[in-house]
Amino acid sequence: MRLIFLAASAFGALSVAVLVLMTAAAVFARYVLGMPIAWTEEVSGLLMIWIVMVGAIACEANRQHLTIDLIESALSPRLNRALSTLIGLASVGLLTFMSWQAWALSQTTAFKKTQILSISWFWLDLAVVVGAAGTALVMAWRLIRPDASARPDAASGHEPADRH
């Protein structure tokens, strides 16, 4: 899980850096030089989709997705595990379906091109495939091997007492 988290985080950090630098250059070019850079809007949109979808994988790999433990805290440990397993299975199923549908969409829109750079819409839709499938794989791994995917506390290397 750590390698997945690091790879997804590195991709996200690099993408955000490119997005910030590109946006700053576009603002400078438009308002200081009076020469707007037309392609930056398309690339920004493409990067944002990839940042969000790969970020979802990183969040799941490091157990950082938002959870509401109202019901969880009221259940016994055994019922809590059963509920977590049920939610995990439902999530894997939903994410797998989402990935499959995104793949079908990417195939049907591959011929469409963006207006300025003529980038295939396939690359935008592929981000959803990668994000949903990657998150589903991390969740499935956690269902199969719950002990191997526990998130150690970053400072001490120990499992935190409260993971929410």
Short mmCIF file of N, CA and C in Angstrom, two decimals:
data_model
loop_
_atom_site.label_atom_id
_atom_site.label_comp_id
_atom_site.label_asym_id
_atom_site.label_seq_id
_atom_site.Cartn_x
_atom_site.Cartn_y
_atom_site.Cartn_z
N MET A 1 0.82 -1.19 0.00
CA MET A 1 0.00 0.00 0.00
C MET A 1 0.87 1.26 0.00
N ARG A 2 1.96 1.17 0.70
CA ARG A 2 2.84 2.35 0.81
C ARG A 2 3.36 2.77 -0.56
N LEU A 3 3.74 1.80 -1.39
CA LEU A 3 4.26 2.11 -2.73
C LEU A 3 3.17 2.75 -3.60
N ILE A 4 1.96 2.23 -3.50
CA ILE A 4 0.84 2.81 -4.26
C ILE A 4 0.59 4.23 -3.81
N PHE A 5 0.58 4.43 -2.48
CA PHE A 5 0.37 5.78 -1.95
C PHE A 5 1.46 6.73 -2.42
N LEU A 6 2.71 6.30 -2.35
CA LEU A 6 3.82 7.18 -2.77
C LEU A 6 3.77 7.49 -4.26
N ALA A 7 3.48 6.49 -5.09
CA ALA A 7 3.41 6.72 -6.54
C ALA A 7 2.27 7.66 -6.89
N ALA A 8 1.09 7.43 -6.31
CA ALA A 8 -0.06 8.28 -6.59
C ALA A 8 0.17 9.70 -6.06
N SER A 9 0.78 9.80 -4.89
CA SER A 9 1.07 11.12 -4.32
C SER A 9 2.10 11.88 -5.15
N ALA A 10 3.12 11.18 -5.63
CA ALA A 10 4.13 11.82 -6.47
C ALA A 10 3.52 12.31 -7.77
N PHE A 11 2.67 11.48 -8.37
CA PHE A 11 1.98 11.90 -9.60
C PHE A 11 1.12 13.13 -9.33
N GLY A 12 0.39 13.11 -8.22
CA GLY A 12 -0.46 14.24 -7.87
C GLY A 12 0.33 15.51 -7.61
N ALA A 13 1.42 15.38 -6.87
CA ALA A 13 2.25 16.55 -6.56
C ALA A 13 2.85 17.15 -7.83
N LEU A 14 3.35 16.31 -8.71
CA LEU A 14 3.92 16.79 -9.97
C LEU A 14 2.84 17.45 -10.83
N SER A 15 1.67 16.84 -10.89
CA SER A 15 0.58 17.40 -11.68
C SER A 15 0.11 18.74 -11.13
N VAL A 16 0.01 18.85 -9.81
CA VAL A 16 -0.40 20.12 -9.21
C VAL A 16 0.65 21.20 -9.47
N ALA A 17 1.93 20.83 -9.38
CA ALA A 17 3.00 21.79 -9.67
C ALA A 17 2.92 22.29 -11.10
N VAL A 18 2.71 21.38 -12.04
CA VAL A 18 2.57 21.77 -13.45
C VAL A 18 1.35 22.67 -13.62
N LEU A 19 0.26 22.31 -12.98
CA LEU A 19 -0.97 23.10 -13.07
C LEU A 19 -0.77 24.51 -12.53
N VAL A 20 -0.12 24.65 -11.40
CA VAL A 20 0.11 25.96 -10.79
C VAL A 20 1.04 26.81 -11.68
N LEU A 21 2.13 26.22 -12.12
CA LEU A 21 3.07 26.95 -12.98
C LEU A 21 2.43 27.36 -14.30
N MET A 22 1.67 26.45 -14.88
CA MET A 22 1.01 26.75 -16.14
C MET A 22 -0.04 27.85 -15.96
N THR A 23 -0.78 27.81 -14.88
CA THR A 23 -1.78 28.84 -14.62
C THR A 23 -1.12 30.19 -14.37
N ALA A 24 -0.04 30.20 -13.62
CA ALA A 24 0.69 31.45 -13.38
C ALA A 24 1.23 32.03 -14.69
N ALA A 25 1.75 31.16 -15.53
CA ALA A 25 2.26 31.63 -16.83
C ALA A 25 1.12 32.17 -17.69
N ALA A 26 -0.04 31.51 -17.64
CA ALA A 26 -1.18 31.96 -18.43
C ALA A 26 -1.68 33.32 -17.94
N VAL A 27 -1.73 33.49 -16.63
CA VAL A 27 -2.16 34.79 -16.07
C VAL A 27 -1.17 35.88 -16.45
N PHE A 28 0.10 35.59 -16.31
CA PHE A 28 1.14 36.56 -16.67
C PHE A 28 1.05 36.92 -18.15
N ALA A 29 0.92 35.92 -18.99
CA ALA A 29 0.85 36.17 -20.44
C ALA A 29 -0.39 37.00 -20.80
N ARG A 30 -1.51 36.69 -20.17
CA ARG A 30 -2.75 37.40 -20.50
C ARG A 30 -2.74 38.85 -20.00
N TYR A 31 -2.39 39.05 -18.73
CA TYR A 31 -2.57 40.36 -18.12
C TYR A 31 -1.34 41.25 -18.18
N VAL A 32 -0.17 40.69 -18.29
CA VAL A 32 1.04 41.50 -18.37
C VAL A 32 1.48 41.69 -19.81
N LEU A 33 1.52 40.58 -20.55
CA LEU A 33 1.97 40.65 -21.94
C LEU A 33 0.84 40.93 -22.92
N GLY A 34 -0.39 40.71 -22.49
CA GLY A 34 -1.53 40.92 -23.37
C GLY A 34 -1.65 39.86 -24.45
N MET A 35 -1.03 38.70 -24.22
CA MET A 35 -1.07 37.59 -25.19
C MET A 35 -1.51 36.31 -24.48
N PRO A 36 -2.81 36.04 -24.46
CA PRO A 36 -3.29 34.85 -23.75
C PRO A 36 -2.77 33.56 -24.38
N ILE A 37 -2.56 32.55 -23.54
CA ILE A 37 -2.15 31.23 -24.01
C ILE A 37 -3.42 30.38 -24.04
N ALA A 38 -3.92 30.11 -25.20
CA ALA A 38 -5.23 29.48 -25.36
C ALA A 38 -5.29 28.04 -24.85
N TRP A 39 -4.25 27.28 -24.98
CA TRP A 39 -4.30 25.86 -24.66
C TRP A 39 -4.28 25.54 -23.16
N THR A 40 -3.98 26.53 -22.33
CA THR A 40 -3.86 26.24 -20.90
C THR A 40 -5.18 25.79 -20.27
N GLU A 41 -6.30 26.26 -20.76
CA GLU A 41 -7.59 25.85 -20.20
C GLU A 41 -7.85 24.37 -20.44
N GLU A 42 -7.54 23.89 -21.63
CA GLU A 42 -7.74 22.46 -21.92
C GLU A 42 -6.82 21.59 -21.08
N VAL A 43 -5.57 21.97 -20.99
CA VAL A 43 -4.62 21.17 -20.22
C VAL A 43 -4.98 21.22 -18.73
N SER A 44 -5.44 22.36 -18.24
CA SER A 44 -5.86 22.47 -16.83
C SER A 44 -7.00 21.50 -16.53
N GLY A 45 -7.98 21.45 -17.40
CA GLY A 45 -9.10 20.53 -17.21
C GLY A 45 -8.65 19.08 -17.20
N LEU A 46 -7.78 18.73 -18.12
CA LEU A 46 -7.25 17.38 -18.20
C LEU A 46 -6.48 17.02 -16.92
N LEU A 47 -5.62 17.93 -16.48
CA LEU A 47 -4.84 17.68 -15.26
C LEU A 47 -5.73 17.57 -14.03
N MET A 48 -6.74 18.41 -13.93
CA MET A 48 -7.62 18.37 -12.76
C MET A 48 -8.32 17.01 -12.63
N ILE A 49 -8.79 16.47 -13.74
CA ILE A 49 -9.46 15.18 -13.70
C ILE A 49 -8.48 14.10 -13.23
N TRP A 50 -7.28 14.10 -13.77
CA TRP A 50 -6.28 13.11 -13.37
C TRP A 50 -5.86 13.28 -11.91
N ILE A 51 -5.72 14.52 -11.47
CA ILE A 51 -5.33 14.77 -10.08
C ILE A 51 -6.38 14.21 -9.12
N VAL A 52 -7.64 14.45 -9.40
CA VAL A 52 -8.71 13.97 -8.53
C VAL A 52 -8.77 12.45 -8.53
N MET A 53 -8.71 11.82 -9.69
CA MET A 53 -8.88 10.38 -9.77
C MET A 53 -7.68 9.62 -9.21
N VAL A 54 -6.48 10.08 -9.48
CA VAL A 54 -5.30 9.42 -8.90
C VAL A 54 -5.21 9.75 -7.41
N GLY A 55 -5.66 10.94 -7.03
CA GLY A 55 -5.71 11.30 -5.62
C GLY A 55 -6.64 10.39 -4.83
N ALA A 56 -7.71 9.93 -5.45
CA ALA A 56 -8.63 9.00 -4.79
C ALA A 56 -7.91 7.70 -4.45
N ILE A 57 -7.05 7.24 -5.34
CA ILE A 57 -6.27 6.02 -5.07
C ILE A 57 -5.34 6.26 -3.89
N ALA A 58 -4.65 7.40 -3.89
CA ALA A 58 -3.72 7.71 -2.80
C ALA A 58 -4.46 7.81 -1.47
N CYS A 59 -5.61 8.44 -1.47
CA CYS A 59 -6.40 8.56 -0.23
C CYS A 59 -6.82 7.19 0.29
N GLU A 60 -7.26 6.34 -0.59
CA GLU A 60 -7.70 5.01 -0.15
C GLU A 60 -6.51 4.17 0.31
N ALA A 61 -5.39 4.27 -0.37
CA ALA A 61 -4.21 3.49 0.01
C ALA A 61 -3.69 3.90 1.39
N ASN A 62 -3.92 5.16 1.76
CA ASN A 62 -3.44 5.65 3.06
C ASN A 62 -4.58 5.83 4.06
N ARG A 63 -5.73 5.29 3.74
CA ARG A 63 -6.92 5.37 4.62
C ARG A 63 -7.25 6.81 5.00
N GLN A 64 -7.27 7.67 4.03
CA GLN A 64 -7.53 9.08 4.30
C GLN A 64 -8.87 9.56 3.75
N HIS A 65 -9.69 8.66 3.22
CA HIS A 65 -11.02 9.07 2.78
C HIS A 65 -11.87 9.41 4.00
N LEU A 66 -12.75 10.36 3.83
CA LEU A 66 -13.64 10.80 4.89
C LEU A 66 -14.57 9.66 5.29
N THR A 67 -14.69 9.43 6.57
CA THR A 67 -15.63 8.45 7.07
C THR A 67 -16.46 9.07 8.19
N ILE A 68 -17.67 8.59 8.31
CA ILE A 68 -18.55 9.03 9.40
C ILE A 68 -18.83 7.79 10.23
N ASP A 69 -18.35 7.77 11.45
CA ASP A 69 -18.42 6.57 12.27
C ASP A 69 -19.56 6.58 13.29
N LEU A 70 -20.65 7.22 12.96
CA LEU A 70 -21.80 7.29 13.86
C LEU A 70 -22.32 5.90 14.18
N ILE A 71 -22.55 5.09 13.18
CA ILE A 71 -23.06 3.73 13.39
C ILE A 71 -21.94 2.83 13.89
N GLU A 72 -20.76 3.00 13.31
CA GLU A 72 -19.61 2.16 13.64
C GLU A 72 -19.30 2.19 15.14
N SER A 73 -19.36 3.34 15.74
CA SER A 73 -19.00 3.47 17.16
C SER A 73 -20.05 2.83 18.08
N ALA A 74 -21.26 2.60 17.57
CA ALA A 74 -22.31 2.01 18.39
C ALA A 74 -22.36 0.48 18.27
N LEU A 75 -21.58 -0.10 17.36
CA LEU A 75 -21.63 -1.54 17.13
C LEU A 75 -20.54 -2.27 17.89
N SER A 76 -20.77 -3.54 18.09
CA SER A 76 -19.73 -4.39 18.69
C SER A 76 -18.62 -4.58 17.65
N PRO A 77 -17.44 -4.99 18.09
CA PRO A 77 -16.34 -5.20 17.14
C PRO A 77 -16.70 -6.19 16.02
N ARG A 78 -17.42 -7.24 16.37
CA ARG A 78 -17.79 -8.24 15.36
C ARG A 78 -18.75 -7.65 14.32
N LEU A 79 -19.78 -6.95 14.78
CA LEU A 79 -20.72 -6.31 13.85
C LEU A 79 -20.02 -5.20 13.05
N ASN A 80 -19.09 -4.53 13.68
CA ASN A 80 -18.33 -3.47 13.02
C ASN A 80 -17.53 -4.05 11.85
N ARG A 81 -16.88 -5.21 12.08
CA ARG A 81 -16.12 -5.87 11.00
C ARG A 81 -17.05 -6.31 9.88
N ALA A 82 -18.22 -6.84 10.24
CA ALA A 82 -19.18 -7.27 9.24
C ALA A 82 -19.67 -6.09 8.40
N LEU A 83 -19.98 -4.99 9.06
CA LEU A 83 -20.42 -3.79 8.35
C LEU A 83 -19.31 -3.26 7.44
N SER A 84 -18.09 -3.22 7.94
CA SER A 84 -16.95 -2.76 7.13
C SER A 84 -16.76 -3.64 5.91
N THR A 85 -16.91 -4.95 6.08
CA THR A 85 -16.78 -5.88 4.96
C THR A 85 -17.89 -5.65 3.95
N LEU A 86 -19.10 -5.49 4.42
CA LEU A 86 -20.23 -5.24 3.53
C LEU A 86 -20.04 -3.94 2.74
N ILE A 87 -19.64 -2.89 3.43
CA ILE A 87 -19.40 -1.60 2.76
C ILE A 87 -18.25 -1.73 1.78
N GLY A 88 -17.20 -2.44 2.15
CA GLY A 88 -16.07 -2.66 1.26
C GLY A 88 -16.46 -3.39 0.00
N LEU A 89 -17.24 -4.47 0.16
CA LEU A 89 -17.69 -5.23 -1.01
C LEU A 89 -18.58 -4.39 -1.92
N ALA A 90 -19.49 -3.63 -1.32
CA ALA A 90 -20.36 -2.77 -2.12
C ALA A 90 -19.54 -1.70 -2.85
N SER A 91 -18.55 -1.15 -2.17
CA SER A 91 -17.70 -0.13 -2.78
C SER A 91 -16.88 -0.69 -3.94
N VAL A 92 -16.31 -1.87 -3.74
CA VAL A 92 -15.54 -2.51 -4.82
C VAL A 92 -16.44 -2.77 -6.02
N GLY A 93 -17.65 -3.26 -5.75
CA GLY A 93 -18.59 -3.51 -6.84
C GLY A 93 -18.96 -2.24 -7.59
N LEU A 94 -19.26 -1.20 -6.85
CA LEU A 94 -19.63 0.08 -7.47
C LEU A 94 -18.47 0.67 -8.27
N LEU A 95 -17.27 0.64 -7.69
CA LEU A 95 -16.10 1.20 -8.37
C LEU A 95 -15.73 0.38 -9.61
N THR A 96 -15.90 -0.94 -9.54
CA THR A 96 -15.64 -1.78 -10.71
C THR A 96 -16.63 -1.46 -11.82
N PHE A 97 -17.89 -1.32 -11.47
CA PHE A 97 -18.91 -0.94 -12.45
C PHE A 97 -18.61 0.43 -13.04
N MET A 98 -18.22 1.36 -12.18
CA MET A 98 -17.88 2.71 -12.64
C MET A 98 -16.71 2.66 -13.62
N SER A 99 -15.70 1.88 -13.31
CA SER A 99 -14.54 1.75 -14.18
C SER A 99 -14.93 1.14 -15.53
N TRP A 100 -15.74 0.12 -15.48
CA TRP A 100 -16.20 -0.54 -16.71
C TRP A 100 -17.01 0.44 -17.58
N GLN A 101 -17.90 1.19 -16.96
CA GLN A 101 -18.68 2.17 -17.71
C GLN A 101 -17.80 3.29 -18.27
N ALA A 102 -16.82 3.72 -17.49
CA ALA A 102 -15.90 4.76 -17.98
C ALA A 102 -15.07 4.24 -19.15
N TRP A 103 -14.69 2.96 -19.10
CA TRP A 103 -13.94 2.37 -20.22
C TRP A 103 -14.82 2.35 -21.48
N ALA A 104 -16.08 1.96 -21.32
CA ALA A 104 -16.99 1.95 -22.47
C ALA A 104 -17.15 3.37 -23.02
N LEU A 105 -17.28 4.35 -22.14
CA LEU A 105 -17.38 5.74 -22.58
C LEU A 105 -16.12 6.19 -23.29
N SER A 106 -14.96 5.81 -22.76
CA SER A 106 -13.70 6.22 -23.39
C SER A 106 -13.56 5.65 -24.79
N GLN A 107 -14.09 4.46 -24.99
CA GLN A 107 -14.04 3.85 -26.32
C GLN A 107 -14.95 4.58 -27.31
N THR A 108 -16.11 5.02 -26.84
CA THR A 108 -17.05 5.68 -27.75
C THR A 108 -16.70 7.14 -28.00
N THR A 109 -15.91 7.75 -27.12
CA THR A 109 -15.55 9.16 -27.31
C THR A 109 -14.12 9.34 -27.78
N ALA A 110 -13.42 8.25 -28.07
CA ALA A 110 -12.02 8.35 -28.47
C ALA A 110 -11.84 9.16 -29.75
N PHE A 111 -12.84 9.16 -30.60
CA PHE A 111 -12.74 9.92 -31.86
C PHE A 111 -12.93 11.41 -31.66
N LYS A 112 -13.58 11.80 -30.55
CA LYS A 112 -13.79 13.22 -30.27
C LYS A 112 -12.48 13.85 -29.85
N LYS A 113 -12.24 15.07 -30.31
CA LYS A 113 -11.02 15.78 -29.97
C LYS A 113 -11.36 17.09 -29.28
N THR A 114 -10.46 17.52 -28.40
CA THR A 114 -10.66 18.82 -27.78
C THR A 114 -10.47 19.90 -28.83
N GLN A 115 -11.04 21.06 -28.57
CA GLN A 115 -11.11 22.09 -29.58
C GLN A 115 -9.77 22.70 -29.97
N ILE A 116 -8.91 22.96 -29.01
CA ILE A 116 -7.67 23.69 -29.31
C ILE A 116 -6.50 22.76 -29.61
N LEU A 117 -6.25 21.79 -28.74
CA LEU A 117 -5.09 20.92 -28.89
C LEU A 117 -5.38 19.62 -29.62
N SER A 118 -6.63 19.36 -29.90
CA SER A 118 -7.04 18.11 -30.56
C SER A 118 -6.61 16.87 -29.78
N ILE A 119 -6.72 16.94 -28.45
CA ILE A 119 -6.45 15.78 -27.61
C ILE A 119 -7.70 14.92 -27.62
N SER A 120 -7.52 13.63 -27.76
CA SER A 120 -8.65 12.71 -27.74
C SER A 120 -9.32 12.73 -26.37
N TRP A 121 -10.64 12.69 -26.36
CA TRP A 121 -11.40 12.63 -25.11
C TRP A 121 -11.12 11.32 -24.38
N PHE A 122 -10.54 10.37 -25.07
CA PHE A 122 -10.16 9.11 -24.44
C PHE A 122 -9.29 9.36 -23.20
N TRP A 123 -8.37 10.32 -23.29
CA TRP A 123 -7.45 10.58 -22.19
C TRP A 123 -8.13 11.20 -20.98
N LEU A 124 -9.20 11.93 -21.20
CA LEU A 124 -9.98 12.46 -20.07
C LEU A 124 -10.76 11.33 -19.40
N ASP A 125 -11.42 10.50 -20.21
CA ASP A 125 -12.22 9.41 -19.68
C ASP A 125 -11.34 8.32 -19.04
N LEU A 126 -10.13 8.15 -19.53
CA LEU A 126 -9.24 7.14 -18.98
C LEU A 126 -8.88 7.44 -17.52
N ALA A 127 -8.87 8.70 -17.15
CA ALA A 127 -8.59 9.06 -15.76
C ALA A 127 -9.63 8.44 -14.82
N VAL A 128 -10.88 8.41 -15.24
CA VAL A 128 -11.93 7.82 -14.41
C VAL A 128 -11.74 6.30 -14.33
N VAL A 129 -11.35 5.70 -15.43
CA VAL A 129 -11.07 4.25 -15.44
C VAL A 129 -9.95 3.93 -14.45
N VAL A 130 -8.86 4.66 -14.54
CA VAL A 130 -7.70 4.42 -13.68
C VAL A 130 -8.05 4.68 -12.22
N GLY A 131 -8.71 5.80 -11.94
CA GLY A 131 -9.05 6.13 -10.56
C GLY A 131 -10.01 5.14 -9.93
N ALA A 132 -11.07 4.79 -10.63
CA ALA A 132 -12.05 3.86 -10.07
C ALA A 132 -11.46 2.46 -9.94
N ALA A 133 -10.76 1.99 -10.96
CA ALA A 133 -10.17 0.64 -10.90
C ALA A 133 -9.07 0.58 -9.84
N GLY A 134 -8.24 1.62 -9.77
CA GLY A 134 -7.18 1.64 -8.77
C GLY A 134 -7.71 1.65 -7.35
N THR A 135 -8.73 2.45 -7.11
CA THR A 135 -9.34 2.51 -5.78
C THR A 135 -10.01 1.17 -5.44
N ALA A 136 -10.68 0.57 -6.42
CA ALA A 136 -11.31 -0.74 -6.21
C ALA A 136 -10.26 -1.80 -5.87
N LEU A 137 -9.13 -1.77 -6.54
CA LEU A 137 -8.07 -2.74 -6.26
C LEU A 137 -7.51 -2.57 -4.84
N VAL A 138 -7.31 -1.33 -4.44
CA VAL A 138 -6.81 -1.08 -3.08
C VAL A 138 -7.84 -1.57 -2.05
N MET A 139 -9.10 -1.29 -2.29
CA MET A 139 -10.14 -1.73 -1.36
C MET A 139 -10.26 -3.25 -1.33
N ALA A 140 -10.16 -3.88 -2.50
CA ALA A 140 -10.24 -5.34 -2.56
C ALA A 140 -9.06 -5.97 -1.82
N TRP A 141 -7.88 -5.41 -1.99
CA TRP A 141 -6.70 -5.90 -1.27
C TRP A 141 -6.91 -5.78 0.24
N ARG A 142 -7.49 -4.69 0.66
CA ARG A 142 -7.74 -4.48 2.08
C ARG A 142 -8.78 -5.49 2.60
N LEU A 143 -9.74 -5.88 1.77
CA LEU A 143 -10.71 -6.89 2.18
C LEU A 143 -10.06 -8.27 2.30
N ILE A 144 -9.15 -8.55 1.38
CA ILE A 144 -8.48 -9.86 1.38
C ILE A 144 -7.45 -9.95 2.50
N ARG A 145 -6.69 -8.87 2.68
CA ARG A 145 -5.61 -8.85 3.68
C ARG A 145 -5.73 -7.61 4.56
N PRO A 146 -6.69 -7.57 5.47
CA PRO A 146 -6.89 -6.36 6.28
C PRO A 146 -5.70 -6.02 7.17
N ASP A 147 -4.98 -7.01 7.65
CA ASP A 147 -3.84 -6.75 8.52
C ASP A 147 -2.65 -6.19 7.76
N ALA A 148 -2.50 -6.54 6.49
CA ALA A 148 -1.35 -6.08 5.70
C ALA A 148 -1.50 -4.65 5.22
N SER A 149 -2.70 -4.10 5.32
CA SER A 149 -2.93 -2.76 4.79
C SER A 149 -3.20 -1.73 5.86
N ALA A 150 -2.92 -2.05 7.10
CA ALA A 150 -3.13 -1.07 8.17
C ALA A 150 -2.17 0.09 7.99
N ARG A 151 -2.65 1.28 8.25
CA ARG A 151 -1.84 2.49 8.05
C ARG A 151 -1.08 2.81 9.32
N PRO A 152 0.25 2.73 9.27
CA PRO A 152 1.01 3.11 10.46
C PRO A 152 1.01 4.62 10.63
N ASP A 153 1.09 5.05 11.88
CA ASP A 153 1.20 6.47 12.17
C ASP A 153 2.51 6.98 11.59
N ALA A 154 2.47 8.07 10.86
CA ALA A 154 3.64 8.59 10.14
C ALA A 154 4.79 8.92 11.08
N ALA A 155 4.50 9.43 12.25
CA ALA A 155 5.56 9.86 13.15
C ALA A 155 6.21 8.70 13.89
N SER A 156 5.40 7.76 14.36
CA SER A 156 5.95 6.73 15.23
C SER A 156 6.15 5.38 14.57
N GLY A 157 5.50 5.17 13.42
CA GLY A 157 5.58 3.87 12.78
C GLY A 157 4.64 2.85 13.39
N HIS A 158 3.77 3.28 14.32
CA HIS A 158 2.82 2.40 14.98
C HIS A 158 1.41 2.69 14.47
N GLU A 159 0.56 1.71 14.59
CA GLU A 159 -0.85 1.85 14.21
C GLU A 159 -1.51 2.87 15.13
N PRO A 160 -2.18 3.90 14.60
CA PRO A 160 -2.84 4.88 15.46
C PRO A 160 -4.03 4.25 16.19
N ALA A 161 -4.32 4.78 17.38
CA ALA A 161 -5.43 4.27 18.17
C ALA A 161 -6.77 4.57 17.52
N ASP A 162 -6.92 5.74 16.95
CA ASP A 162 -8.16 6.16 16.30
C ASP A 162 -7.84 6.55 14.87
N ARG A 163 -8.30 5.78 13.91
CA ARG A 163 -7.93 6.02 12.51
C ARG A 163 -8.88 6.97 11.79
N HIS A 164 -9.85 7.55 12.49
CA HIS A 164 -10.81 8.44 11.83
C HIS A 164 -10.41 9.83 12.04
#
